[in-house]
Short mmCIF file of C-alpha atoms in Angstrom, two decimals:
data_model
loop_
_atom_site.label_atom_id
_atom_site.label_comp_id
_atom_site.label_asym_id
_atom_site.label_seq_id
_atom_site.Cartn_x
_atom_site.Cartn_y
_atom_site.Cartn_z
CA MET A 1386 5.14 14.89 -7.87
CA GLY A 1387 3.27 16.39 -10.68
CA SER A 1388 0.54 15.11 -12.93
CA MET A 1389 1.29 14.47 -16.36
CA GLU A 1390 0.49 12.44 -19.41
CA GLY A 1391 3.29 10.60 -21.33
CA GLU A 1392 3.22 8.54 -24.52
CA GLY A 1393 -0.24 7.38 -25.25
CA GLY A 1394 -1.36 8.84 -22.06
CA ARG A 1395 0.45 6.03 -20.22
CA LEU A 1396 2.38 8.13 -17.65
CA PHE A 1397 0.31 10.16 -15.11
CA PHE A 1398 2.79 11.10 -12.29
CA GLN A 1399 6.27 12.21 -12.90
CA SER A 1400 8.48 11.52 -9.85
CA GLU A 1401 12.36 11.18 -9.86
CA THR A 1402 13.27 7.57 -10.30
CA PHE A 1403 16.87 6.18 -10.38
CA ASP A 1404 18.10 3.37 -12.49
CA THR A 1405 21.62 2.14 -11.53
CA GLN A 1406 23.99 -0.70 -12.32
CA LYS A 1407 23.44 -3.66 -9.83
CA LEU A 1408 26.15 -4.76 -7.60
CA ASP A 1409 28.21 -7.63 -8.22
CA ARG A 1410 26.27 -10.76 -7.65
CA ARG A 1411 27.18 -14.24 -6.35
CA PRO A 1412 26.94 -16.78 -9.21
CA PRO A 1413 23.98 -19.02 -8.70
CA SER A 1414 24.67 -22.65 -7.96
CA ASN A 1415 23.18 -25.13 -10.78
CA ARG A 1416 22.67 -27.97 -8.03
CA THR A 1417 19.08 -29.09 -6.67
CA ILE A 1418 18.28 -31.21 -3.80
CA ALA A 1419 15.22 -33.43 -3.20
CA GLU A 1420 12.98 -32.65 -0.24
CA PRO A 1421 11.35 -35.60 1.04
CA ALA A 1422 7.40 -35.49 1.50
CA ARG A 1423 6.32 -34.99 5.07
CA GLU A 1424 3.14 -34.67 7.04
CA LEU A 1425 2.25 -31.30 8.35
CA PRO A 1426 0.76 -30.56 11.79
CA VAL A 1427 -2.53 -28.51 11.51
CA HIS A 1428 -1.98 -25.53 13.82
CA THR A 1429 -5.71 -24.56 13.62
CA GLU A 1430 -8.72 -24.25 11.46
CA CYS A 1431 -11.16 -21.34 10.87
CA ASP A 1432 -13.79 -19.97 8.54
CA VAL A 1433 -11.64 -17.27 7.08
CA LEU A 1434 -7.66 -17.28 7.06
CA VAL A 1435 -6.22 -13.80 6.16
CA VAL A 1436 -2.54 -13.94 5.04
CA GLY A 1437 -0.68 -10.76 5.48
CA GLY A 1438 -1.49 -7.94 8.11
CA GLY A 1439 -1.02 -4.88 5.86
CA PRO A 1440 -4.00 -2.51 5.04
CA ALA A 1441 -5.75 -4.82 2.98
CA GLY A 1442 -5.35 -7.88 5.31
CA THR A 1443 -6.38 -5.99 8.44
CA ALA A 1444 -9.39 -4.58 6.70
CA ALA A 1445 -10.40 -7.94 5.52
CA ALA A 1446 -10.03 -9.48 8.89
CA VAL A 1447 -12.11 -7.04 10.76
CA ALA A 1448 -14.85 -7.10 8.12
CA ALA A 1449 -15.18 -10.97 8.11
CA ALA A 1450 -15.02 -11.33 12.01
CA ARG A 1451 -17.83 -8.51 12.32
CA LEU A 1452 -20.08 -10.70 10.28
CA GLY A 1453 -19.60 -13.65 12.60
CA ALA A 1454 -16.75 -15.57 10.97
CA ASP A 1455 -14.06 -17.06 12.81
CA VAL A 1456 -10.85 -15.43 11.58
CA VAL A 1457 -7.26 -16.21 11.72
CA LEU A 1458 -4.78 -13.35 10.59
CA LEU A 1459 -1.41 -14.53 9.75
CA GLU A 1460 1.48 -11.86 9.70
CA ARG A 1461 5.23 -12.40 9.07
CA TYR A 1462 6.34 -9.18 11.10
CA ASN A 1463 5.59 -8.12 14.63
CA HIS A 1464 2.94 -5.69 13.70
CA LEU A 1465 -0.04 -4.80 11.52
CA GLY A 1466 -0.25 -2.01 8.89
CA GLY A 1467 2.25 -3.28 6.48
CA LEU A 1468 3.69 -0.47 4.35
CA SER A 1469 1.60 2.29 6.24
CA THR A 1470 3.39 1.41 9.40
CA GLY A 1471 6.41 -0.87 8.96
CA GLY A 1472 7.13 0.75 5.48
CA LEU A 1473 6.70 4.21 6.89
CA VAL A 1474 4.42 5.16 4.18
CA ILE A 1475 2.95 7.46 6.68
CA TRP A 1476 1.39 9.96 4.13
CA ILE A 1477 -1.89 8.23 3.30
CA ASP A 1478 -2.90 9.18 -0.28
CA ARG A 1479 -6.16 11.00 -1.14
CA MET A 1480 -9.49 9.64 0.18
CA THR A 1481 -11.55 12.53 -1.05
CA ASP A 1482 -12.63 13.04 -4.90
CA TRP A 1483 -12.01 16.16 -7.01
CA ASN A 1484 -15.35 17.67 -5.59
CA GLY A 1485 -14.23 17.22 -2.10
CA ASN A 1486 -16.55 14.28 -1.34
CA HIS A 1487 -15.02 11.51 1.09
CA VAL A 1488 -15.52 8.37 -0.98
CA ILE A 1489 -12.97 5.91 0.62
CA ARG A 1490 -14.78 5.14 3.90
CA GLY A 1491 -15.74 2.30 5.82
CA PHE A 1492 -12.75 0.58 7.67
CA ALA A 1493 -10.31 3.40 6.52
CA GLU A 1494 -12.58 5.92 7.98
CA GLU A 1495 -13.16 4.18 11.21
CA LEU A 1496 -9.27 3.21 11.66
CA LEU A 1497 -8.21 6.85 11.17
CA GLY A 1498 -10.97 8.13 13.11
CA ARG A 1499 -9.51 6.46 16.17
CA LEU A 1500 -6.31 8.69 16.02
CA THR A 1501 -6.31 11.77 18.03
CA ARG A 1502 -4.71 15.35 16.81
CA ASP A 1503 -1.32 14.44 18.33
CA MET A 1504 -1.24 11.02 16.29
CA ILE A 1505 -2.48 12.37 12.92
CA ALA A 1506 -1.95 15.71 10.97
CA GLY A 1507 -3.96 17.09 7.80
CA PRO A 1508 -6.68 19.53 6.88
CA SER A 1509 -9.90 19.47 8.68
CA PRO A 1510 -13.12 18.15 6.96
CA ALA A 1511 -14.13 21.52 6.37
CA GLU A 1512 -11.26 22.12 4.16
CA TRP A 1513 -11.57 19.29 1.99
CA GLY A 1514 -12.20 20.30 -1.47
CA SER A 1515 -11.26 23.84 -0.83
CA LYS A 1516 -9.70 25.74 -3.74
CA ASP A 1517 -8.73 28.84 -1.69
CA PRO A 1518 -5.39 29.73 -3.05
CA GLU A 1519 -3.88 30.49 0.70
CA ARG A 1520 -5.27 27.04 1.79
CA VAL A 1521 -3.90 25.09 -1.06
CA ALA A 1522 -0.40 26.78 -0.92
CA HIS A 1523 -0.14 25.75 2.70
CA TRP A 1524 -1.31 22.21 2.22
CA ALA A 1525 0.54 21.56 -1.06
CA LEU A 1526 3.65 21.87 1.11
CA ARG A 1527 2.35 19.18 3.32
CA THR A 1528 1.08 16.62 0.88
CA ALA A 1529 -2.63 17.31 1.34
CA ALA A 1530 -3.30 19.65 -1.61
CA PHE A 1531 -2.99 18.71 -5.35
CA ASN A 1532 -4.37 20.34 -8.75
CA GLY A 1533 -5.39 23.25 -6.90
CA MET A 1534 -7.46 21.54 -4.23
CA VAL A 1535 -7.17 20.61 -0.41
CA THR A 1536 -7.82 16.77 -0.01
CA HIS A 1537 -8.10 14.29 2.76
CA SER A 1538 -4.69 12.77 2.64
CA PRO A 1539 -3.38 12.89 6.18
CA THR A 1540 0.11 12.11 7.65
CA LEU A 1541 0.27 9.85 10.57
CA ASP A 1542 2.29 8.35 13.60
CA PRO A 1543 2.82 4.72 12.46
CA GLU A 1544 3.21 3.48 16.14
CA TRP A 1545 -0.30 4.68 16.81
CA LEU A 1546 -1.61 3.17 13.51
CA LYS A 1547 -0.05 -0.17 14.63
CA ALA A 1548 -1.61 -0.02 18.04
CA GLU A 1549 -5.20 1.06 16.78
CA SER A 1550 -4.89 -1.52 14.10
CA LEU A 1551 -4.25 -4.42 16.61
CA ALA A 1552 -6.96 -2.91 18.89
CA MET A 1553 -9.55 -3.30 16.38
CA VAL A 1554 -8.41 -6.83 15.58
CA LEU A 1555 -8.61 -7.83 19.09
CA GLU A 1556 -11.93 -6.22 19.44
CA ALA A 1557 -13.26 -7.99 16.60
CA GLY A 1558 -12.40 -11.58 18.16
CA ILE A 1559 -9.64 -12.27 15.40
CA HIS A 1560 -6.96 -14.54 16.24
CA PRO A 1561 -3.74 -12.93 15.01
CA ILE A 1562 -0.51 -15.07 14.52
CA PHE A 1563 2.78 -12.98 14.37
CA HIS A 1564 6.29 -14.08 13.22
CA ALA A 1565 4.67 -16.53 10.75
CA TRP A 1566 5.37 -16.39 7.09
CA GLY A 1567 2.61 -17.69 4.60
CA ALA A 1568 4.70 -20.29 2.66
CA ALA A 1569 2.31 -22.08 0.34
CA PRO A 1570 -1.35 -22.70 -0.35
CA LEU A 1571 -2.89 -25.98 0.46
CA LEU A 1572 -4.85 -27.23 -2.48
CA GLU A 1573 -7.61 -29.89 -3.20
CA SER A 1574 -7.54 -29.75 -7.10
CA ARG A 1575 -7.90 -26.05 -7.99
CA ARG A 1576 -9.65 -25.05 -4.44
CA VAL A 1577 -7.42 -23.38 -2.10
CA ILE A 1578 -8.24 -24.87 1.46
CA GLY A 1579 -5.73 -22.72 3.53
CA CYS A 1580 -2.11 -22.45 3.73
CA SER A 1581 1.36 -23.68 5.22
CA PHE A 1582 3.38 -21.30 7.20
CA GLU A 1583 6.97 -21.33 8.32
CA SER A 1584 7.71 -20.13 12.11
CA LYS A 1585 10.00 -21.00 14.94
CA GLU A 1586 8.02 -24.17 15.33
CA GLY A 1587 8.88 -25.18 11.53
CA ARG A 1588 6.33 -25.59 8.89
CA ARG A 1589 2.71 -26.09 9.89
CA ALA A 1590 -0.79 -25.70 8.35
CA ILE A 1591 -3.99 -23.71 8.82
CA LEU A 1592 -7.03 -25.03 7.10
CA ALA A 1593 -9.80 -22.54 6.08
CA LYS A 1594 -13.39 -22.43 4.28
CA VAL A 1595 -11.89 -19.12 2.69
CA THR A 1596 -8.43 -17.96 2.19
CA ILE A 1597 -7.64 -14.37 1.60
CA ASP A 1598 -4.13 -13.53 -0.04
CA ALA A 1599 -3.14 -10.04 1.38
CA THR A 1600 0.44 -10.54 0.86
CA GLY A 1601 0.85 -7.67 -1.45
CA ASP A 1602 2.56 -9.63 -3.96
CA GLY A 1603 0.13 -12.33 -4.73
CA ASP A 1604 2.46 -14.95 -3.27
CA LEU A 1605 -0.25 -17.36 -2.59
CA TYR A 1606 -2.53 -17.09 -5.69
CA ALA A 1607 0.81 -17.44 -7.86
CA ARG A 1608 1.61 -20.53 -6.10
CA ALA A 1609 -1.75 -21.97 -6.35
CA GLY A 1610 -1.60 -21.68 -10.00
CA SER A 1611 -3.45 -18.49 -10.73
CA GLY A 1612 -2.39 -16.32 -13.67
CA PHE A 1613 -0.85 -12.94 -13.10
CA ASP A 1614 0.90 -9.96 -14.75
CA THR A 1615 4.27 -8.48 -13.88
CA GLU A 1616 5.11 -5.92 -16.51
CA VAL A 1617 5.81 -2.47 -15.37
CA ASP A 1618 6.94 0.89 -17.16
CA LEU A 1619 10.35 1.56 -15.73
CA ARG A 1620 9.74 5.38 -16.24
CA ASP A 1621 6.92 4.93 -13.72
CA ILE A 1622 7.30 5.11 -9.79
CA HIS A 1623 4.87 2.26 -9.32
CA GLY A 1624 7.65 -0.39 -10.40
CA CYS A 1625 10.37 1.18 -8.08
CA MET A 1626 11.31 -0.05 -4.69
CA ASN A 1627 13.04 1.62 -1.62
CA THR A 1628 13.33 1.77 2.14
CA SER A 1629 12.00 4.89 3.77
CA TRP A 1630 13.32 6.47 6.86
CA LEU A 1631 12.66 9.12 9.51
CA PHE A 1632 14.95 12.00 10.67
CA GLY A 1633 14.32 13.35 14.14
CA GLY A 1634 15.51 16.56 15.74
CA VAL A 1635 14.68 18.61 12.62
CA ASP A 1636 12.47 21.86 12.07
CA MET A 1637 10.28 21.25 9.25
CA LYS A 1638 8.71 24.76 9.45
CA ALA A 1639 12.01 26.49 8.88
CA PHE A 1640 12.68 23.97 5.88
CA LEU A 1641 9.36 24.65 4.31
CA ARG A 1642 9.93 28.27 4.56
CA PHE A 1643 13.36 27.58 2.83
CA ARG A 1644 11.40 25.71 0.05
CA SER A 1645 8.68 28.04 -0.58
CA GLU A 1646 9.99 31.46 0.11
CA THR A 1647 13.62 31.10 -1.38
CA SER A 1648 12.62 28.88 -4.55
CA GLY A 1649 16.09 29.68 -6.18
CA GLN A 1650 18.14 28.81 -3.22
CA PHE A 1651 16.09 25.55 -2.77
CA ALA A 1652 16.74 24.66 -6.43
CA GLU A 1653 20.20 25.34 -6.04
CA PHE A 1654 20.21 22.95 -2.84
CA MET A 1655 18.57 20.25 -4.87
CA ALA A 1656 20.94 20.48 -7.78
CA GLN A 1657 23.92 20.22 -5.36
CA GLY A 1658 22.48 17.29 -3.71
CA ARG A 1659 21.88 15.56 -6.99
CA GLU A 1660 25.38 16.14 -8.06
CA LYS A 1661 27.01 15.09 -4.80
CA LEU A 1662 24.71 12.03 -3.94
CA ARG A 1663 23.16 11.39 -7.47
CA PHE A 1664 20.47 9.62 -5.56
CA PHE A 1665 18.83 12.36 -3.76
CA GLU A 1666 15.32 12.91 -2.24
CA LYS A 1667 13.65 15.92 -0.41
CA PRO A 1668 11.70 15.36 2.73
CA SER A 1669 8.11 15.38 3.47
CA VAL A 1670 6.39 16.55 6.72
CA SER A 1671 5.08 13.86 8.99
CA TRP A 1672 2.52 14.24 11.84
CA ARG A 1673 5.05 16.61 13.93
CA ASP A 1674 7.18 19.43 12.99
CA ASP A 1675 10.29 17.85 14.39
CA ILE A 1676 10.23 14.66 12.55
CA ALA A 1677 10.79 14.33 8.59
CA VAL A 1678 9.99 11.45 6.49
CA PHE A 1679 11.95 10.51 3.34
CA MET A 1680 9.99 8.05 1.15
CA GLY A 1681 12.94 7.72 -1.45
CA PRO A 1682 15.18 7.90 -3.48
CA ARG A 1683 13.16 5.20 -5.62
CA PHE A 1684 15.20 2.58 -7.38
CA ALA A 1685 13.83 1.34 -10.65
CA GLY A 1686 14.95 -1.94 -12.50
CA TYR A 1687 14.73 -4.30 -9.54
CA SER A 1688 11.98 -7.11 -9.10
CA ALA A 1689 10.10 -7.44 -5.89
CA LEU A 1690 9.93 -11.08 -6.61
CA LYS A 1691 13.76 -11.67 -6.50
CA VAL A 1692 15.57 -11.86 -3.15
CA GLU A 1693 18.83 -10.78 -4.43
CA ASP A 1694 17.06 -7.57 -5.84
CA LEU A 1695 15.27 -7.09 -2.42
CA SER A 1696 18.48 -7.41 -0.60
CA GLU A 1697 20.37 -4.86 -2.89
CA VAL A 1698 17.62 -2.23 -2.50
CA GLU A 1699 17.84 -2.42 1.13
CA ILE A 1700 21.76 -2.21 0.98
CA ARG A 1701 21.35 0.87 -1.20
CA SER A 1702 18.72 2.50 0.59
CA HIS A 1703 20.40 2.46 4.06
CA GLN A 1704 23.72 3.67 2.37
CA ILE A 1705 21.86 6.61 1.05
CA MET A 1706 20.13 7.18 4.10
CA LEU A 1707 23.52 7.88 5.87
CA GLU A 1708 24.68 10.13 2.99
CA HIS A 1709 21.70 12.13 3.38
CA LEU A 1710 21.96 12.59 6.96
CA ALA A 1711 25.54 14.13 6.39
CA PHE A 1712 24.20 16.29 3.46
CA TYR A 1713 21.03 17.76 5.09
CA ARG A 1714 22.85 18.41 8.33
CA ALA A 1715 25.41 20.62 6.58
CA HIS A 1716 23.48 22.34 4.07
CA ALA A 1717 19.63 22.32 4.68
CA PRO A 1718 17.83 24.89 6.97
CA GLY A 1719 16.09 23.25 9.92
CA PHE A 1720 18.39 19.87 9.92
CA GLY A 1721 21.40 21.01 11.69
CA ASP A 1722 20.67 18.64 14.77
CA ALA A 1723 19.02 15.93 12.61
CA PHE A 1724 19.51 12.38 13.75
CA ILE A 1725 18.50 9.23 12.31
CA MET A 1726 15.15 7.98 14.18
CA LEU A 1727 14.09 5.09 12.25
CA SER A 1728 14.73 3.09 8.90
CA GLY A 1729 11.67 1.33 7.73
CA PRO A 1730 11.66 -2.46 8.86
CA GLN A 1731 9.81 -3.27 5.65
CA LEU A 1732 11.00 -2.60 2.22
CA GLY A 1733 9.01 -0.25 0.27
CA VAL A 1734 7.58 -2.21 -2.64
CA ARG A 1735 4.88 -0.86 -5.14
CA HIS A 1736 4.48 -3.69 -7.41
CA GLY A 1737 5.15 -7.37 -7.49
CA ARG A 1738 2.36 -9.24 -9.38
CA ARG A 1739 -1.30 -8.32 -10.56
CA LEU A 1740 -3.92 -11.03 -10.61
CA VAL A 1741 -5.67 -12.28 -13.51
CA GLY A 1742 -9.17 -12.20 -12.24
CA GLN A 1743 -12.81 -12.63 -12.92
CA GLY A 1744 -12.85 -8.92 -13.92
CA LYS A 1745 -10.34 -6.43 -14.38
CA LEU A 1746 -9.86 -2.51 -13.67
CA VAL A 1747 -8.78 -0.76 -16.73
CA ARG A 1748 -8.07 2.64 -17.95
CA ALA A 1749 -11.20 2.75 -19.86
CA ASP A 1750 -13.23 2.34 -16.79
CA TRP A 1751 -12.00 6.05 -15.69
CA ASP A 1752 -14.93 7.68 -17.69
CA GLY A 1753 -17.53 7.36 -14.95
CA ARG A 1754 -19.09 4.25 -15.70
CA ILE A 1755 -20.35 2.28 -12.59
CA ALA A 1756 -19.44 -1.49 -12.26
CA PRO A 1757 -22.51 -3.73 -11.70
CA ASP A 1758 -20.39 -5.62 -9.22
CA GLU A 1759 -19.00 -2.27 -7.49
CA ILE A 1760 -17.46 -2.92 -4.06
CA GLY A 1761 -16.10 0.82 -3.60
CA VAL A 1762 -15.34 4.17 -5.11
CA SER A 1763 -11.84 5.42 -5.71
CA PRO A 1764 -10.74 9.02 -6.38
CA SER A 1765 -9.24 9.39 -9.92
CA LEU A 1766 -5.86 10.45 -10.54
CA SER A 1767 -6.75 14.24 -11.73
CA PRO A 1768 -9.85 16.32 -11.98
CA LYS A 1769 -10.00 15.43 -15.62
CA PHE A 1770 -11.15 12.00 -14.62
CA LYS A 1771 -14.15 10.81 -12.88
CA ASN A 1772 -14.36 8.62 -9.78
CA VAL A 1773 -13.27 5.07 -10.56
CA SER A 1774 -15.74 2.24 -9.59
CA VAL A 1775 -13.94 -0.76 -8.32
CA PRO A 1776 -15.56 -4.09 -9.38
CA TYR A 1777 -15.63 -7.31 -7.18
CA GLY A 1778 -14.21 -9.25 -10.14
CA ALA A 1779 -10.87 -7.59 -9.77
CA ILE A 1780 -10.27 -9.58 -6.49
CA VAL A 1781 -11.45 -12.88 -7.60
CA PRO A 1782 -8.96 -15.19 -9.33
CA ARG A 1783 -10.31 -16.59 -12.71
CA GLU A 1784 -8.42 -19.94 -12.46
CA ILE A 1785 -8.57 -20.99 -8.98
CA GLU A 1786 -11.34 -21.52 -6.14
CA GLY A 1787 -11.46 -20.55 -2.31
CA LEU A 1788 -9.29 -17.42 -2.41
CA LEU A 1789 -9.77 -13.88 -2.72
CA ALA A 1790 -6.99 -11.21 -3.68
CA PRO A 1791 -7.50 -7.84 -2.28
CA GLY A 1792 -4.81 -5.17 -2.02
CA ARG A 1793 -2.03 -3.96 -4.50
CA HIS A 1794 -1.89 -7.37 -6.40
CA LEU A 1795 -5.61 -7.10 -7.49
CA SER A 1796 -6.63 -7.64 -11.25
CA CYS A 1797 -6.02 -4.27 -13.14
CA ASP A 1798 -3.92 -2.90 -15.99
CA ALA A 1799 -0.51 -1.22 -15.21
CA THR A 1800 -1.91 2.31 -15.44
CA SER A 1801 -4.81 1.72 -12.97
CA HIS A 1802 -2.30 0.10 -10.66
CA SER A 1803 -0.56 3.47 -10.05
CA PHE A 1804 -3.35 4.45 -7.84
CA MET A 1805 -5.06 1.09 -6.86
CA ARG A 1806 -1.84 -0.14 -5.08
CA GLU A 1807 -2.12 2.89 -2.59
CA ILE A 1808 -3.21 2.26 1.13
CA PRO A 1809 -6.82 3.61 1.00
CA GLN A 1810 -7.53 1.41 -2.06
CA CYS A 1811 -6.11 -1.60 -0.08
CA TRP A 1812 -8.21 -0.62 2.90
CA LEU A 1813 -11.26 -0.50 0.20
CA THR A 1814 -10.53 -3.92 -1.42
CA GLY A 1815 -9.69 -5.51 1.72
CA HIS A 1816 -12.97 -4.59 3.29
CA ALA A 1817 -14.82 -5.98 0.51
CA ALA A 1818 -12.85 -9.13 0.50
CA GLY A 1819 -13.47 -9.73 4.25
CA VAL A 1820 -17.18 -9.17 3.70
CA ALA A 1821 -17.36 -11.51 0.73
CA GLY A 1822 -15.34 -14.12 2.48
CA ALA A 1823 -17.58 -14.15 5.52
CA ILE A 1824 -20.69 -14.51 3.30
CA ALA A 1825 -19.16 -17.39 1.31
CA ALA A 1826 -17.86 -19.31 4.24
CA ASP A 1827 -21.22 -19.13 6.18
CA ARG A 1828 -23.27 -20.18 3.11
CA GLY A 1829 -20.90 -22.54 1.51
CA LEU A 1830 -20.80 -20.62 -1.62
CA ARG A 1831 -18.16 -20.32 -4.31
CA LEU A 1832 -16.54 -17.07 -4.18
CA ALA A 1833 -17.42 -16.00 -7.73
CA GLU A 1834 -21.09 -16.83 -6.48
CA VAL A 1835 -21.34 -14.30 -3.64
CA PRO A 1836 -24.44 -12.34 -4.40
CA ILE A 1837 -23.47 -8.76 -5.29
CA ALA A 1838 -26.57 -7.21 -3.65
CA GLU A 1839 -25.80 -8.89 -0.55
CA LEU A 1840 -22.15 -8.04 -0.48
CA ARG A 1841 -22.94 -4.55 -1.35
CA GLY A 1842 -25.67 -4.26 1.31
CA LYS A 1843 -23.44 -5.65 4.01
CA LEU A 1844 -20.46 -3.19 2.95
CA ALA A 1845 -22.86 -0.35 3.16
CA SER A 1846 -23.87 -1.37 6.71
CA GLN A 1847 -20.17 -1.19 7.58
CA GLY A 1848 -20.00 2.39 6.30
CA ALA A 1849 -18.50 1.76 2.90
CA PHE A 1850 -19.25 4.47 0.10
CA LEU A 1851 -20.98 2.91 -2.80
CA ASN A 1852 -22.65 4.30 -6.08
CA GLU A 1853 -26.39 3.51 -6.67
CA VAL A 1854 -26.31 0.72 -9.30
CA ARG A 1855 -28.87 -1.60 -10.84
CA GLU A 1856 -28.41 -4.63 -8.66
CA MET A 1857 -27.38 -8.00 -10.38
CA ALA A 1858 -29.68 -10.77 -9.98
CA GLU A 1859 -28.56 -13.33 -7.53
CA SER A 1860 -27.07 -16.48 -9.04
#
């Protein structure tokens, strides 16, 4: 993946995407049925309800509970971590800036700090920011050096990330509910007061003083009537989807030598793969030298909001996985004994919806300006840009009350979404949402009225990195 600027500066990362003719679809029925009204049993009540246990949701739940809130965490799968675990996005993007400073901290730093050396791989803190050509060359092959600099972007064991995420949730006194799909927001006028969920027990409800939509696609805020944007640039990977997978029994050191020391042969190998499979991807290193992760091929032209599109991407990804296994066994050094270890139980979705919020993170904000309602700092896309100040307004819906929306579905333009969708940024915004939700629930405040100075102070006390700003007057 290389940095680039396209038309009007819109595109910043060039990575191979694949547009394809869709499979034949069953024709939709034009019939409808009436669903009778019914009373829902209230499963439980709480201060803060977090719907979705991915990076943003887990961070939000822990942050809120540590401030004394009674928190329920609703998750549709059997694990926490979302795409960082179930989606096998085990390479965590940069948490250091282009000066080597560790800027995405707080919950993210604490969670990763629980992983021992056999669970996580990456450069040591002493190397973050290094421009030494030898170290850069070494880590560039291992997804931890970009633009001539070593960065804090580790690769980790997804099972241990699940385990430590759950441990933090339980230690904080949170009540997790697994195998429960958040179905629809519960509303009093324009205020969200919880949500209904589907499970083996049928449809039930949870009532909450504050609800945090951490679904990743804005499912709750969209159904509550909030505005949102959906447009993507089909040339950009942030609009693509795919299922990732792991191959075991490999020798990644041998493959990386092949890639770096015989570049001509590697180029021929990649060309042969594209010719034979068309949809072809090279592997990345994992936390172990005997396991390879494939985070593509990435399929463009599908919507994360359409069930038939989601299904087709799963079908194609699993077919491509088998084709890759055969090709790599036959042609790739280090892959002669490869076997399928795991395909991601969660589809790799990069974009569904983006909130219309009280505020919005946009390209013009990449000039180093500091948002007066800053809740965190993100590294920029390349050294030519300064750090990006993330505003609280980007997770506060403009048109509905009682709900916050951290994670990849926050309020931003399509260009800023290319990095704000990443796992560290989801930890960042989730952390802030949990603190804000706990304050609002405790004091009976509207979420837009949470005092920014208090929010920032509590975030800092929980380890978040923040710029110094002129604090806003409390409303």
